[in-house]
Coordinates of N, CA and C in Angstrom, one line a residue:
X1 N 7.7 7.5 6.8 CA 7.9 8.8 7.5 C 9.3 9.2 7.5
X2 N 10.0 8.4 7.8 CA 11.7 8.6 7.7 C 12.1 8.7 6.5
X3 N 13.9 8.6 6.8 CA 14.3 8.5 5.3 C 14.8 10.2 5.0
X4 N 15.8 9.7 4.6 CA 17.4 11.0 4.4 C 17.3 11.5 2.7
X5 N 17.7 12.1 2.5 CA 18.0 12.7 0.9 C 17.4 11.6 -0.3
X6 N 18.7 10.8 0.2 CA 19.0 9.3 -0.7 C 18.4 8.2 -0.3
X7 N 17.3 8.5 0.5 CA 15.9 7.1 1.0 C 15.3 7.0 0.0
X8 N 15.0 5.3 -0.5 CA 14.0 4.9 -1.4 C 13.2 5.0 -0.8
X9 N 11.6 5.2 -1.8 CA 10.7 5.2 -1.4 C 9.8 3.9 -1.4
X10 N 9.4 4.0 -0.4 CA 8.1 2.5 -0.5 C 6.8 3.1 -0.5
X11 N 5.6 2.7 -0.8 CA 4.4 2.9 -0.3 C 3.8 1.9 -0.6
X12 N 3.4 1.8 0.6 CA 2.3 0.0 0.6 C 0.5 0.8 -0.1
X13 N 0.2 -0.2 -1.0 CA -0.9 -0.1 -1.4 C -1.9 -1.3 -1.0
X14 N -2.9 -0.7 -0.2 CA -3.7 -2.0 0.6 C -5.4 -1.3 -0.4
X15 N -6.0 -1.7 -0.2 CA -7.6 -1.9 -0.3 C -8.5 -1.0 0.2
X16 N -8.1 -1.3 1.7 CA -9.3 -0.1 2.5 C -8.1 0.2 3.7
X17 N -8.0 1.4 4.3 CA -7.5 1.8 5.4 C -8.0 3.0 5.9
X18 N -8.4 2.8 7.7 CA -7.6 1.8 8.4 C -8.2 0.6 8.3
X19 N -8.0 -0.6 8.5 CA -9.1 -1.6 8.8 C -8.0 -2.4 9.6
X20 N -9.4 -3.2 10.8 CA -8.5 -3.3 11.8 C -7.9 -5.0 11.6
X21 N -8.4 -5.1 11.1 CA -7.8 -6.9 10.2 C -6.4 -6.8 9.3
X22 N -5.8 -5.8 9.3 CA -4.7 -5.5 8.5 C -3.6 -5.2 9.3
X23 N -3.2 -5.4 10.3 CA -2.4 -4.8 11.4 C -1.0 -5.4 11.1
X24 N -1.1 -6.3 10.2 CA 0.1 -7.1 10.2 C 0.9 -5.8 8.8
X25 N 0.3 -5.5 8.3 CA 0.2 -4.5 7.4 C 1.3 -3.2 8.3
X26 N 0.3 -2.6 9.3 CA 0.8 -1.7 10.3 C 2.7 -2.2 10.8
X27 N 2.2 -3.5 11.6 CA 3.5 -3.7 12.2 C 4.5 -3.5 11.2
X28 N 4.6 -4.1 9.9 CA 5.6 -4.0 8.9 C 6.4 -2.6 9.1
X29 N 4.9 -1.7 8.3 CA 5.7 0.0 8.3 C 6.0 0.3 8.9
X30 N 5.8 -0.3 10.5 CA 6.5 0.4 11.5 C 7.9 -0.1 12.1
X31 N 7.9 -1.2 11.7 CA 8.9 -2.0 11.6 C 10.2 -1.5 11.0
X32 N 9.8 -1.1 9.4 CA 10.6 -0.3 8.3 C 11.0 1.7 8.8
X33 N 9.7 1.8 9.5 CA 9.9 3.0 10.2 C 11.1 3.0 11.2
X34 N 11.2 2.4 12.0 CA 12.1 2.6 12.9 C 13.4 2.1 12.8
X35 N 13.9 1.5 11.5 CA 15.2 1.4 10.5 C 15.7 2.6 10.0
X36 N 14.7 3.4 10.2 CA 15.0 4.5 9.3 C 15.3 5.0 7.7
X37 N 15.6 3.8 7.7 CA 16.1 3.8 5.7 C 15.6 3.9 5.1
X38 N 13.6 3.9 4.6 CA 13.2 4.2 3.6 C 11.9 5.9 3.6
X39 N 11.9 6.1 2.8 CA 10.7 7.1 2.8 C 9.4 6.2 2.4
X40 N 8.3 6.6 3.7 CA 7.1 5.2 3.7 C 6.1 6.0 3.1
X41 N 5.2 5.6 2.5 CA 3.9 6.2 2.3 C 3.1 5.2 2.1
X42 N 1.8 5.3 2.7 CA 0.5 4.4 2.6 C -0.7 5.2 1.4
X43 N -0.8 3.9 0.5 CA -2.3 4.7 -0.4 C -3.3 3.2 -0.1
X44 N -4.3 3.8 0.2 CA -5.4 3.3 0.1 C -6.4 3.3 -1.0
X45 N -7.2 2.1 -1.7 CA -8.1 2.3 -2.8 C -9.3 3.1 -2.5
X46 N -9.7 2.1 -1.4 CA -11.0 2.6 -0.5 C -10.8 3.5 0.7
X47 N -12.1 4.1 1.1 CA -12.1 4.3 2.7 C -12.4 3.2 3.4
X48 N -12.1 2.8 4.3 CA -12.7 1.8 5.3 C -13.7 2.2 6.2
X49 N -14.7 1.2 5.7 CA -16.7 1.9 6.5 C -16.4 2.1 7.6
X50 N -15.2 1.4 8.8 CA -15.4 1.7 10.3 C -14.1 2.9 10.2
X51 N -13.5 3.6 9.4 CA -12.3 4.7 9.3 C -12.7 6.5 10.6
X52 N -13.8 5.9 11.1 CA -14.3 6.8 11.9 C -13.2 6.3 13.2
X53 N -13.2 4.9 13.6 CA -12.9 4.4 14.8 C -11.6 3.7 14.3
X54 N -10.6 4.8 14.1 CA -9.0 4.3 14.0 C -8.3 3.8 15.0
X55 N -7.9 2.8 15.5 CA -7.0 2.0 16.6 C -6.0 3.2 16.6
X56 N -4.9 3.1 17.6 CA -4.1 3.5 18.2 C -2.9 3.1 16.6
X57 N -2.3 1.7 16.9 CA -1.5 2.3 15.7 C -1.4 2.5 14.1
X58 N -2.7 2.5 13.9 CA -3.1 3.0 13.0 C -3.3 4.2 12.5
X59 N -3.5 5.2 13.5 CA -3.7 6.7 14.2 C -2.4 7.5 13.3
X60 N -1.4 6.8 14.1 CA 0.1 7.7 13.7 C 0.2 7.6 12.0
X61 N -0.1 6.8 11.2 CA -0.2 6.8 9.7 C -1.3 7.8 8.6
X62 N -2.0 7.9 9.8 CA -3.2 8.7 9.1 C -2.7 9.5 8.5
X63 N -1.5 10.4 8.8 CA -1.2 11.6 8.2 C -0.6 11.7 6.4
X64 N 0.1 10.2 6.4 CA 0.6 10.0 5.3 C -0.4 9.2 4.3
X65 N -1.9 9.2 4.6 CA -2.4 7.7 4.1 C -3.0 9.2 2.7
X66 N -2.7 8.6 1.7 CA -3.2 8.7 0.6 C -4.6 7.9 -0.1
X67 N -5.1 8.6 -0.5 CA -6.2 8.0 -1.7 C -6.0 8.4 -3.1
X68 N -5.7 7.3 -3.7 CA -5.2 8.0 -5.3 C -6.5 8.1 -6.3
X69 N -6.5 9.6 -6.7 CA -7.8 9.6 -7.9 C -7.5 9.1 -9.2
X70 N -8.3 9.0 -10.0 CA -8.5 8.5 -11.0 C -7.0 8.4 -12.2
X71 N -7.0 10.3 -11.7 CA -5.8 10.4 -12.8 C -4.4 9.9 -12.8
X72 N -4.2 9.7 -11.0 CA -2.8 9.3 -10.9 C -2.9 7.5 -10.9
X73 N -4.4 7.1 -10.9 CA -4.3 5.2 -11.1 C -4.2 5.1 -12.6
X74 N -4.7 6.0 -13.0 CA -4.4 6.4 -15.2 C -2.9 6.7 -15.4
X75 N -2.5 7.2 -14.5 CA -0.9 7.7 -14.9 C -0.1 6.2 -14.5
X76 N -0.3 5.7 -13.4 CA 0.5 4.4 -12.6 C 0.6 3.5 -13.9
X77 N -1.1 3.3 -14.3 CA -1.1 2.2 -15.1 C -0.3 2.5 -16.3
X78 N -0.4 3.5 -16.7 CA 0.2 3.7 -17.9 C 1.7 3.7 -18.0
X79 N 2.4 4.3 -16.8 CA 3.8 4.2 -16.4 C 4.1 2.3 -16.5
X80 N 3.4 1.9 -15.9 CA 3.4 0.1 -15.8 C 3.5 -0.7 -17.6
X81 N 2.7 0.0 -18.2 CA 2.2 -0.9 -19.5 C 3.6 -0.4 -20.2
X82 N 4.1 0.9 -19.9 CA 5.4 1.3 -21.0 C 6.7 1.1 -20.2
X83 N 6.8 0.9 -19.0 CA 8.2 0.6 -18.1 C 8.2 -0.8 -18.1
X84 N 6.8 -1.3 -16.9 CA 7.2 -2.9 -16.6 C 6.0 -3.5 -17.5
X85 N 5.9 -3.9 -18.6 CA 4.6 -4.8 -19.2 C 4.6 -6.0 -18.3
X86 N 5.7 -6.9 -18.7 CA 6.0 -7.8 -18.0 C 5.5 -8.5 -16.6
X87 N 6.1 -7.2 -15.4 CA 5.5 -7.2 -14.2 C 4.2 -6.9 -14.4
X88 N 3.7 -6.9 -14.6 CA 2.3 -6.1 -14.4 C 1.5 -7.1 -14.9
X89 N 1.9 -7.8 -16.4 CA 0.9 -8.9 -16.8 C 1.0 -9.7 -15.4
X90 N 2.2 -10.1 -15.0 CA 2.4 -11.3 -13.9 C 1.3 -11.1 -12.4
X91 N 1.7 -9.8 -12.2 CA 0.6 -9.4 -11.1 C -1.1 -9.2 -11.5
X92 N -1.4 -8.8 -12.8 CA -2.5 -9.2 -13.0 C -2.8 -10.5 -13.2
X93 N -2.4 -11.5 -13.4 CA -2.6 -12.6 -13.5 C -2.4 -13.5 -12.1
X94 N -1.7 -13.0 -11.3 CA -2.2 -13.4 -9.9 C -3.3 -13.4 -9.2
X95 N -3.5 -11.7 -9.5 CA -5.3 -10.9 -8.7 C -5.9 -11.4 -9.8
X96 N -6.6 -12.0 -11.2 CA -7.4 -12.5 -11.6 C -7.2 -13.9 -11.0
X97 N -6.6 -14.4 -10.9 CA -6.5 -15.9 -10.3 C -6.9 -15.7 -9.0
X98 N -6.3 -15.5 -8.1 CA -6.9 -15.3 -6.6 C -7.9 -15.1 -6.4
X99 N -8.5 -14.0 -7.3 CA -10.0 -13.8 -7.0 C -10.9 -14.4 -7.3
X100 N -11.2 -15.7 -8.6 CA -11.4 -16.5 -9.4 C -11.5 -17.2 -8.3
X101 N -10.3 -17.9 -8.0 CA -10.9 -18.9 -6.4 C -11.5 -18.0 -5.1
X102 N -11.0 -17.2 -4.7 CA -11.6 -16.7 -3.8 C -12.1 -15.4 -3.9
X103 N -13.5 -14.9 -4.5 CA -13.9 -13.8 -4.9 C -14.4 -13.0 -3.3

C-alpha cells in the first residue's frame, strides 16, 4: 500500500485469499507495510470458499487483493521463459517436487 515514486514493487502471490491459515503471510505485508519502502500488492490464484468471513487483518488488504485472468498468467509466463528461463525452471522444479511428496 505504501511506497514513494522510487518504491519497488512486491506482490505476494499465495493460492487462495483470504484464508485464515495464512496469517503468517498477512503479518509479513504488514510488517513491510509499516517500513514504508515498498509498493505491496496481493494476487491470489483462487477465491477462498470461507472469503465471505474475512478476519480483521485480512479486511484492510482486500482492497489491493488481485485475481490474475488468464491473459496476464499467459503474459507472466511468457515474460518468465524470455527474461528468467533459468529461475523459473528452478522454481518449477521445486512445486513439481513438493507436490510429488506432498500432493
Amino acid at each position: 500500500m505504501n511506497g514513494g515514486a522510487d518504491a519497488v514493487r512486491i506482490d505476494y502471490l499465495v493460492s487462495r485469499f483470504p484464508k485464515t491459515s495464512e496469517t503468517f503471510i498477512l503479518r509479513e505485508i504488514d510488517a513491510l507495510d509499516r517500513r514504508g519502502r515498498w509498493e505491496l500488492g496481493l494476487r491470489s490464484l483462487f477465491r477462498s470458499p470461507d472469503s465471505a468471513t474475512v478476519h480483521e487483518a485480512a479486511a484492510r488488504w482486500a482492497g489491493v487483493l488481485r485475481r490474475p485472468g488468464v491473459g496476464a498468467v499467459a503474459a507472466g509466463l511468457t515474460w518468465a521463459v524470455r527474461r528468467r528461463p533459468r529461475a523459473l525452471a528452478d522454481v518449477l522444479a521445486v512445486v513439481i517436487r513438493e507436490h510429488a511428496r506432498r500432493p
